[in-house]
Coordinates of C-alpha atoms and ligand atoms in Angstrom, one line a residue:
X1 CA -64.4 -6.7 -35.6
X2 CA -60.6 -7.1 -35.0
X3 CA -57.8 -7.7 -37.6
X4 CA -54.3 -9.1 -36.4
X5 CA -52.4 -6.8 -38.0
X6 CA -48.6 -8.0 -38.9
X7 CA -46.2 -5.0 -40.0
X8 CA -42.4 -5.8 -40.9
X9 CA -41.8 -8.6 -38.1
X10 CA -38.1 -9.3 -38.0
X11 CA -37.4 -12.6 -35.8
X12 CA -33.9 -14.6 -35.3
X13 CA -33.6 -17.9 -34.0
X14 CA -30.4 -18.9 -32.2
X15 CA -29.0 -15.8 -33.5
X16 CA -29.6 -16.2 -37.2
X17 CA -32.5 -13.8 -38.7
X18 CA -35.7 -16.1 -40.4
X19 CA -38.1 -13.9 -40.6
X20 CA -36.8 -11.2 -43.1
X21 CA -39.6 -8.5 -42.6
X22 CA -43.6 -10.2 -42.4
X23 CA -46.1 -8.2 -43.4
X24 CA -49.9 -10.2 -42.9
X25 CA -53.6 -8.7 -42.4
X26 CA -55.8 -11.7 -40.5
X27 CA -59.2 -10.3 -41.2
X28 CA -61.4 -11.9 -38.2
X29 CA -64.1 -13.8 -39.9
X30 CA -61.7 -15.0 -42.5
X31 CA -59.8 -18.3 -43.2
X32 CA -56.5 -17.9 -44.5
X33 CA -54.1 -20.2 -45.9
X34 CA -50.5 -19.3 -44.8
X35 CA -48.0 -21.6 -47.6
X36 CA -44.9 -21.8 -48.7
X37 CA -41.9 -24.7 -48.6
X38 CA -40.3 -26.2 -45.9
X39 CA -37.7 -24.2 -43.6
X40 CA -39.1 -20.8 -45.0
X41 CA -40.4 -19.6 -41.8
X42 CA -43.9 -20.6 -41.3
X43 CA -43.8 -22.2 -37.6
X44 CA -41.1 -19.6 -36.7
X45 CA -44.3 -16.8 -37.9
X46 CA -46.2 -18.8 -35.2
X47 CA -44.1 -19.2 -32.4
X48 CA -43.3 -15.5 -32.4
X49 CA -46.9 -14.5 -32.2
X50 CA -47.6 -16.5 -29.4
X51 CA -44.2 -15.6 -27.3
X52 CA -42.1 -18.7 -27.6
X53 CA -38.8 -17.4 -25.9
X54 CA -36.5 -19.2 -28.5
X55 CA -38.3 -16.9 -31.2
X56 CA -36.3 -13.5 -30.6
X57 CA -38.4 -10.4 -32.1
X58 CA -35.9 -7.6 -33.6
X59 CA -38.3 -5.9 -35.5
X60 CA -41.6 -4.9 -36.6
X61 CA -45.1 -5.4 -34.9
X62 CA -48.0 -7.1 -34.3
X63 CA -51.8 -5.2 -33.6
X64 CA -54.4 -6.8 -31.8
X65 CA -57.7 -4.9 -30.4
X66 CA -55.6 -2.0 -30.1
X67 CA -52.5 -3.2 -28.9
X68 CA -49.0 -4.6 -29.9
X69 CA -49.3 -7.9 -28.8
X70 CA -45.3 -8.5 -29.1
X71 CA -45.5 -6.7 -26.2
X72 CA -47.7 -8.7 -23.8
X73 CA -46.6 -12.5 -21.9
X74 CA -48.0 -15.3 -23.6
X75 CA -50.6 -16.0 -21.7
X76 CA -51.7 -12.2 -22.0
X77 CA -51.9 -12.8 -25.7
X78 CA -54.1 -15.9 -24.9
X79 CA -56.6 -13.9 -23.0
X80 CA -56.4 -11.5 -25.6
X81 CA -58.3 -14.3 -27.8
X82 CA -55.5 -15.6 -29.7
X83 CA -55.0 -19.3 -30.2
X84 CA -52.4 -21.3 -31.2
X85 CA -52.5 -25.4 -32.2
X86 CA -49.2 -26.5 -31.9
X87 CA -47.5 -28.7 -34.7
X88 CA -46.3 -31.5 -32.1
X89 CA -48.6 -31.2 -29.5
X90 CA -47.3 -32.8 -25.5
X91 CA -48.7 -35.1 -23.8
X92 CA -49.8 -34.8 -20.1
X93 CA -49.8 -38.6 -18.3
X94 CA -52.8 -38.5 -15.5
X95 CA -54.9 -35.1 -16.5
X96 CA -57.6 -35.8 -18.9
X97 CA -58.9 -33.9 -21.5
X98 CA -61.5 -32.4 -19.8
X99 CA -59.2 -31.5 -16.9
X100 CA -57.3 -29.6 -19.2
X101 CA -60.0 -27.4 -20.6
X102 CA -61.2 -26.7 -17.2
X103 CA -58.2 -25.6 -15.9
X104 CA -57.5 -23.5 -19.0
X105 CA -60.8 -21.8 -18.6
X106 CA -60.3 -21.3 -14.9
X107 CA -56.7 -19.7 -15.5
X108 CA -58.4 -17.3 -17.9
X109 CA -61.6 -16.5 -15.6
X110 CA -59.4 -16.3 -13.0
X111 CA -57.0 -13.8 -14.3
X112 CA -59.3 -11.3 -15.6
X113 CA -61.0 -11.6 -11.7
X114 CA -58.8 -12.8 -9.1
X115 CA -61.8 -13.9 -7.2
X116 CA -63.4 -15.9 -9.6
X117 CA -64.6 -19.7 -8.2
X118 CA -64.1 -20.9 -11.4
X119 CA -66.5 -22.4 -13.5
X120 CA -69.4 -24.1 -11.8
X121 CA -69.7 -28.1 -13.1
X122 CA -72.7 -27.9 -14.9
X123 CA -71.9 -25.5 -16.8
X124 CA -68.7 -26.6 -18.3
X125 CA -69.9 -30.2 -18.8
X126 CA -73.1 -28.9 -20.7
X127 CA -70.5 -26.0 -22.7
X128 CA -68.6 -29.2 -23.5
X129 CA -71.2 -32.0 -24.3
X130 CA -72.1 -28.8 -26.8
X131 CA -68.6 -28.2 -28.2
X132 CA -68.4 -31.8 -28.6
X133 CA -71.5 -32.3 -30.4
X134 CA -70.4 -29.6 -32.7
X135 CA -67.1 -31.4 -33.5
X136 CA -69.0 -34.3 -34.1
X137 CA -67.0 -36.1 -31.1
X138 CA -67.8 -39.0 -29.0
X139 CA -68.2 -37.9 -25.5
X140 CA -65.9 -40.7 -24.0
X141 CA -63.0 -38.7 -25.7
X142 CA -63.1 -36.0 -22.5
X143 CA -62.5 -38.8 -20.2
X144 CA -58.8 -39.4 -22.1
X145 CA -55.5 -38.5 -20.8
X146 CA -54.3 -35.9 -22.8
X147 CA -52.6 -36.7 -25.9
X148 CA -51.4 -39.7 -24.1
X149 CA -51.3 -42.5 -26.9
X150 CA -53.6 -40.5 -29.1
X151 CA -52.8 -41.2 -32.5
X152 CA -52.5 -38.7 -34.6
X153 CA -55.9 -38.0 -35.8
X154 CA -56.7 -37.7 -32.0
X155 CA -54.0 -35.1 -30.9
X156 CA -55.4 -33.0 -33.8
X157 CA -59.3 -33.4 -32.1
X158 CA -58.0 -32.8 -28.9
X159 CA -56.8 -29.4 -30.3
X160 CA -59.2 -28.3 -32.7
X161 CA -61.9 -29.1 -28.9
X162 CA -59.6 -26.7 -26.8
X163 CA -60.4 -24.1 -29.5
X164 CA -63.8 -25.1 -29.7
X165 CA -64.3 -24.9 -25.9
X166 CA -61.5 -21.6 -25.2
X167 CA -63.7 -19.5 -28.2
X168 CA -60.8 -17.5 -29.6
X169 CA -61.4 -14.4 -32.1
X170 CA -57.5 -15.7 -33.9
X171 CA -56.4 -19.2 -34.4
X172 CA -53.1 -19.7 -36.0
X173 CA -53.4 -23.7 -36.8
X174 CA -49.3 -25.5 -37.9
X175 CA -49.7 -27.9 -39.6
X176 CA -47.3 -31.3 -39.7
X177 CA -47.7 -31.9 -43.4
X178 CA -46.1 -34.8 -43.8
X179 CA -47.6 -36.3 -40.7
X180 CA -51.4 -35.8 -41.3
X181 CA -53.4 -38.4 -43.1
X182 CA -56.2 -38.7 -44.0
X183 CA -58.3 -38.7 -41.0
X184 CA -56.6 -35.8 -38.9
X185 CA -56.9 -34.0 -42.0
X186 CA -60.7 -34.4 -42.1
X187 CA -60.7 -33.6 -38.5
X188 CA -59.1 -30.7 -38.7
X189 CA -60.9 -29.2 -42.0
X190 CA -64.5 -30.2 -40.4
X191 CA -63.9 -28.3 -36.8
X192 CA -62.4 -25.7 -38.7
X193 CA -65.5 -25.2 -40.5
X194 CA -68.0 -26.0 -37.9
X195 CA -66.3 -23.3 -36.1
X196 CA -65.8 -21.2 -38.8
X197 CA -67.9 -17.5 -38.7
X198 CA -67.8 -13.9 -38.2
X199 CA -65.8 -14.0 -34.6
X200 CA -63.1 -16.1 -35.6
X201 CA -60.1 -15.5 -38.0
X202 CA -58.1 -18.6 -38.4
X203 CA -54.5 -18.6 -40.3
X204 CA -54.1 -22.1 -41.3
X205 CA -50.6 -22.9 -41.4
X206 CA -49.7 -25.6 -44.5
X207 CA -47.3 -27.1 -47.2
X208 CA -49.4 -28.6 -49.4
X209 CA -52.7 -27.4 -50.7
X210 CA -54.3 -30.5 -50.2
X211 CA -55.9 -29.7 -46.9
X212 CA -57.1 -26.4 -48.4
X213 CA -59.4 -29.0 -50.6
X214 CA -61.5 -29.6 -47.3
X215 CA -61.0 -25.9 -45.9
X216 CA -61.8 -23.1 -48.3
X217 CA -59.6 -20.0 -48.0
X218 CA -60.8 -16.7 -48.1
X219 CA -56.9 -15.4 -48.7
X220 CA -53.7 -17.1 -49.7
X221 CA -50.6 -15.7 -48.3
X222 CA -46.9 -17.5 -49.6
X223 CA -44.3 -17.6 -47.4
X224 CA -40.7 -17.6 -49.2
X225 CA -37.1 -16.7 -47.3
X226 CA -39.1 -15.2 -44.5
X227 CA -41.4 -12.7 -46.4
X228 CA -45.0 -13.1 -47.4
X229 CA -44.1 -12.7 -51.0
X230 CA -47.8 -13.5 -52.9
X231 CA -51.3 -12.7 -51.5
X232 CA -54.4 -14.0 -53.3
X233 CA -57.1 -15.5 -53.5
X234 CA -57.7 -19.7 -53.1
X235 CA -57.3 -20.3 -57.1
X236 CA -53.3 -19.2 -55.7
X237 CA -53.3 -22.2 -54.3
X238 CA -54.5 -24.1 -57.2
X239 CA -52.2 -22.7 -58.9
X240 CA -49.2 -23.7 -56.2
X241 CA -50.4 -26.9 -56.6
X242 CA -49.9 -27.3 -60.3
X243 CA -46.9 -25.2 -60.6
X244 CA -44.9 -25.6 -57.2
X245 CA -42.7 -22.8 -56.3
X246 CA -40.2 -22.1 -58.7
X247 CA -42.0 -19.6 -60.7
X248 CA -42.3 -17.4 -57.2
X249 CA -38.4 -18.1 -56.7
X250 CA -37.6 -16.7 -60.0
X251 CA -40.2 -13.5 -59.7
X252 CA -38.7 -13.1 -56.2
X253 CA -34.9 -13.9 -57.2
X254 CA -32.9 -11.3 -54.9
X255 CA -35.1 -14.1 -52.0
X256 CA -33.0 -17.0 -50.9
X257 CA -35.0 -19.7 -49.6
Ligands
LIG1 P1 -41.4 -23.9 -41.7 O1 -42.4 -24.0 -40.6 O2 -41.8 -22.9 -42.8 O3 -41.0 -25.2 -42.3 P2 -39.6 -23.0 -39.6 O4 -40.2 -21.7 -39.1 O5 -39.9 -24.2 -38.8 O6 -40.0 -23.2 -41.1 O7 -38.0 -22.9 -39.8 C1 -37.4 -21.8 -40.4 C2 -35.9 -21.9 -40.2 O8 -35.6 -21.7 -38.9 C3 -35.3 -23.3 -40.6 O9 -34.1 -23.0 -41.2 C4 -35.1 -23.9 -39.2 O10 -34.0 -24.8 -39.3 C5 -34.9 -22.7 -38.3 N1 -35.4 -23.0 -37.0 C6 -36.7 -23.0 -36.6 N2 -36.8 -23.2 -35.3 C7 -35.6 -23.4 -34.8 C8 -35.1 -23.7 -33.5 N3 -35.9 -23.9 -32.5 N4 -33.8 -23.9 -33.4 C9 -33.0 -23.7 -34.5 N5 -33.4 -23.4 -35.7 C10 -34.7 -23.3 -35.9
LIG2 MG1 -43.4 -25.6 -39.8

């Protein structure tokens, strides 16, 4: 069992400090919600675990099976077990989905043996007829170019599959909150679940509360001027809901956000 383990991270962006000093315990084999408002430093939280250059650490750190992860390349952190879904996904014109997981597991097989052949055919197609089962997908989807035309719904299966098939202990999942309906959001809450057990933390990134409706937390963390300010249980976000934010403003009033 591994925690990710978040002590006093300081990050600027383009110079100007958003994250104030983020303290977070991901339990593995938990699902916790990550809230707070807009522009309070939620994606920025992201970014910086997973390396983003534009995310400039000044402070604090962030253990991982025994090591600062702040410290390793992104791709390091990947093989570590550490997955991130990323708010606005890219598309890649001419490699299709199952392309794309193929050559991500082969990068990762590859780098922990440099002689590696890579994952024999059979194998990955069965590992991925599974995941997709699982996910409750329709096969044809591998076939797809990634993320090319998908609609929304479909950029968020394409992401919640490249967790299913790359099996990481911590998932860190942004949500855009004002751009999922319905649908992604069911997509999203069932893989999460289907996946959902004692080797895999997740940190579900959100604004509202309403996706927490489909994905029961275990923890509630709230997110205000770059500090985790509340940690609870999921009746905090019930309570969110009903009461927005204000009363955390006022209890935390030296915060600006
Ligand atoms: P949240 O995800 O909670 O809505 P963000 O982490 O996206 O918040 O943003 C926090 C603050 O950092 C905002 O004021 C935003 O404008 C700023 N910010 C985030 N990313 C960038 C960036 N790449 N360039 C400039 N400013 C950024
Ligand atoms: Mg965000």
């Amino acid at each position: 069992m591994s925690d990710l383990t978040i002590k006093n991270l300081h990050v600027n962006v383009e110079g100007k400090e958003i994250l104030k000093g983020v303290d977070l315990v991901l339990t593995q084999g938990e699902v916790h919600a990550l809230m707070g408002p807009n522009g309070t430093g939620k994606s920025t939280l992201a970014y910086a675990l997973m390396g983003h250059p534009n995310y400039e650490v000044t402070e604090g750190e962030a253990w991982f099976k025994g090591q600062n992860i702040l410290e390793l390349e992104p791709d390091e952190r990947s093989r570590l077990g550490i997955f991130l879904a990323f708010q606005y996904p890219v598309a890649i014109p001419g490699v299709s989905v199952a392309n794309f997981l193929r050559s991500a597991i082969n990068a990762r097989r590859k780098a922990e043996n440099p002689d590696d052949k890579g994952i024999p055919i059979p194998e990955f197609r069965k590992m991925l007829r599974e995941r997709m089962d699982l996910l409750r997908m329709d096969h044809s989807f591998a076939g797809r170019y990634l993320n090319e035309g998908f609609s929304g719904g479909e950029k968020k299966r394409a992401e919640i599959l490249q967790m299913a098939a790359l099996r990481p202990e911590i998932a860190i999942l942004d949500e855009t909150d004002s751009g999922l309906d319905i649908d992604a959001l069911r997509i999203v809450s069932e893989g999460v679940n289907a996946l959902r057990g004692p080797d895999l933390g997740v940190l579900v990134i959100t604004h509202y509360q309403r996706i927490l409706n489909y994905i029961k937390p275990d923890v509630v963390h709230i997110m205000l001027g770059g500090r985790i300010v509340e940690t609870g249980g999921a009746d905090l976000a019930l309570h969110l809901e009903e009461h927005g934010y204000d009363w955390l403003r006022e209890k935390h009033e030296t915060v600006s956000a």
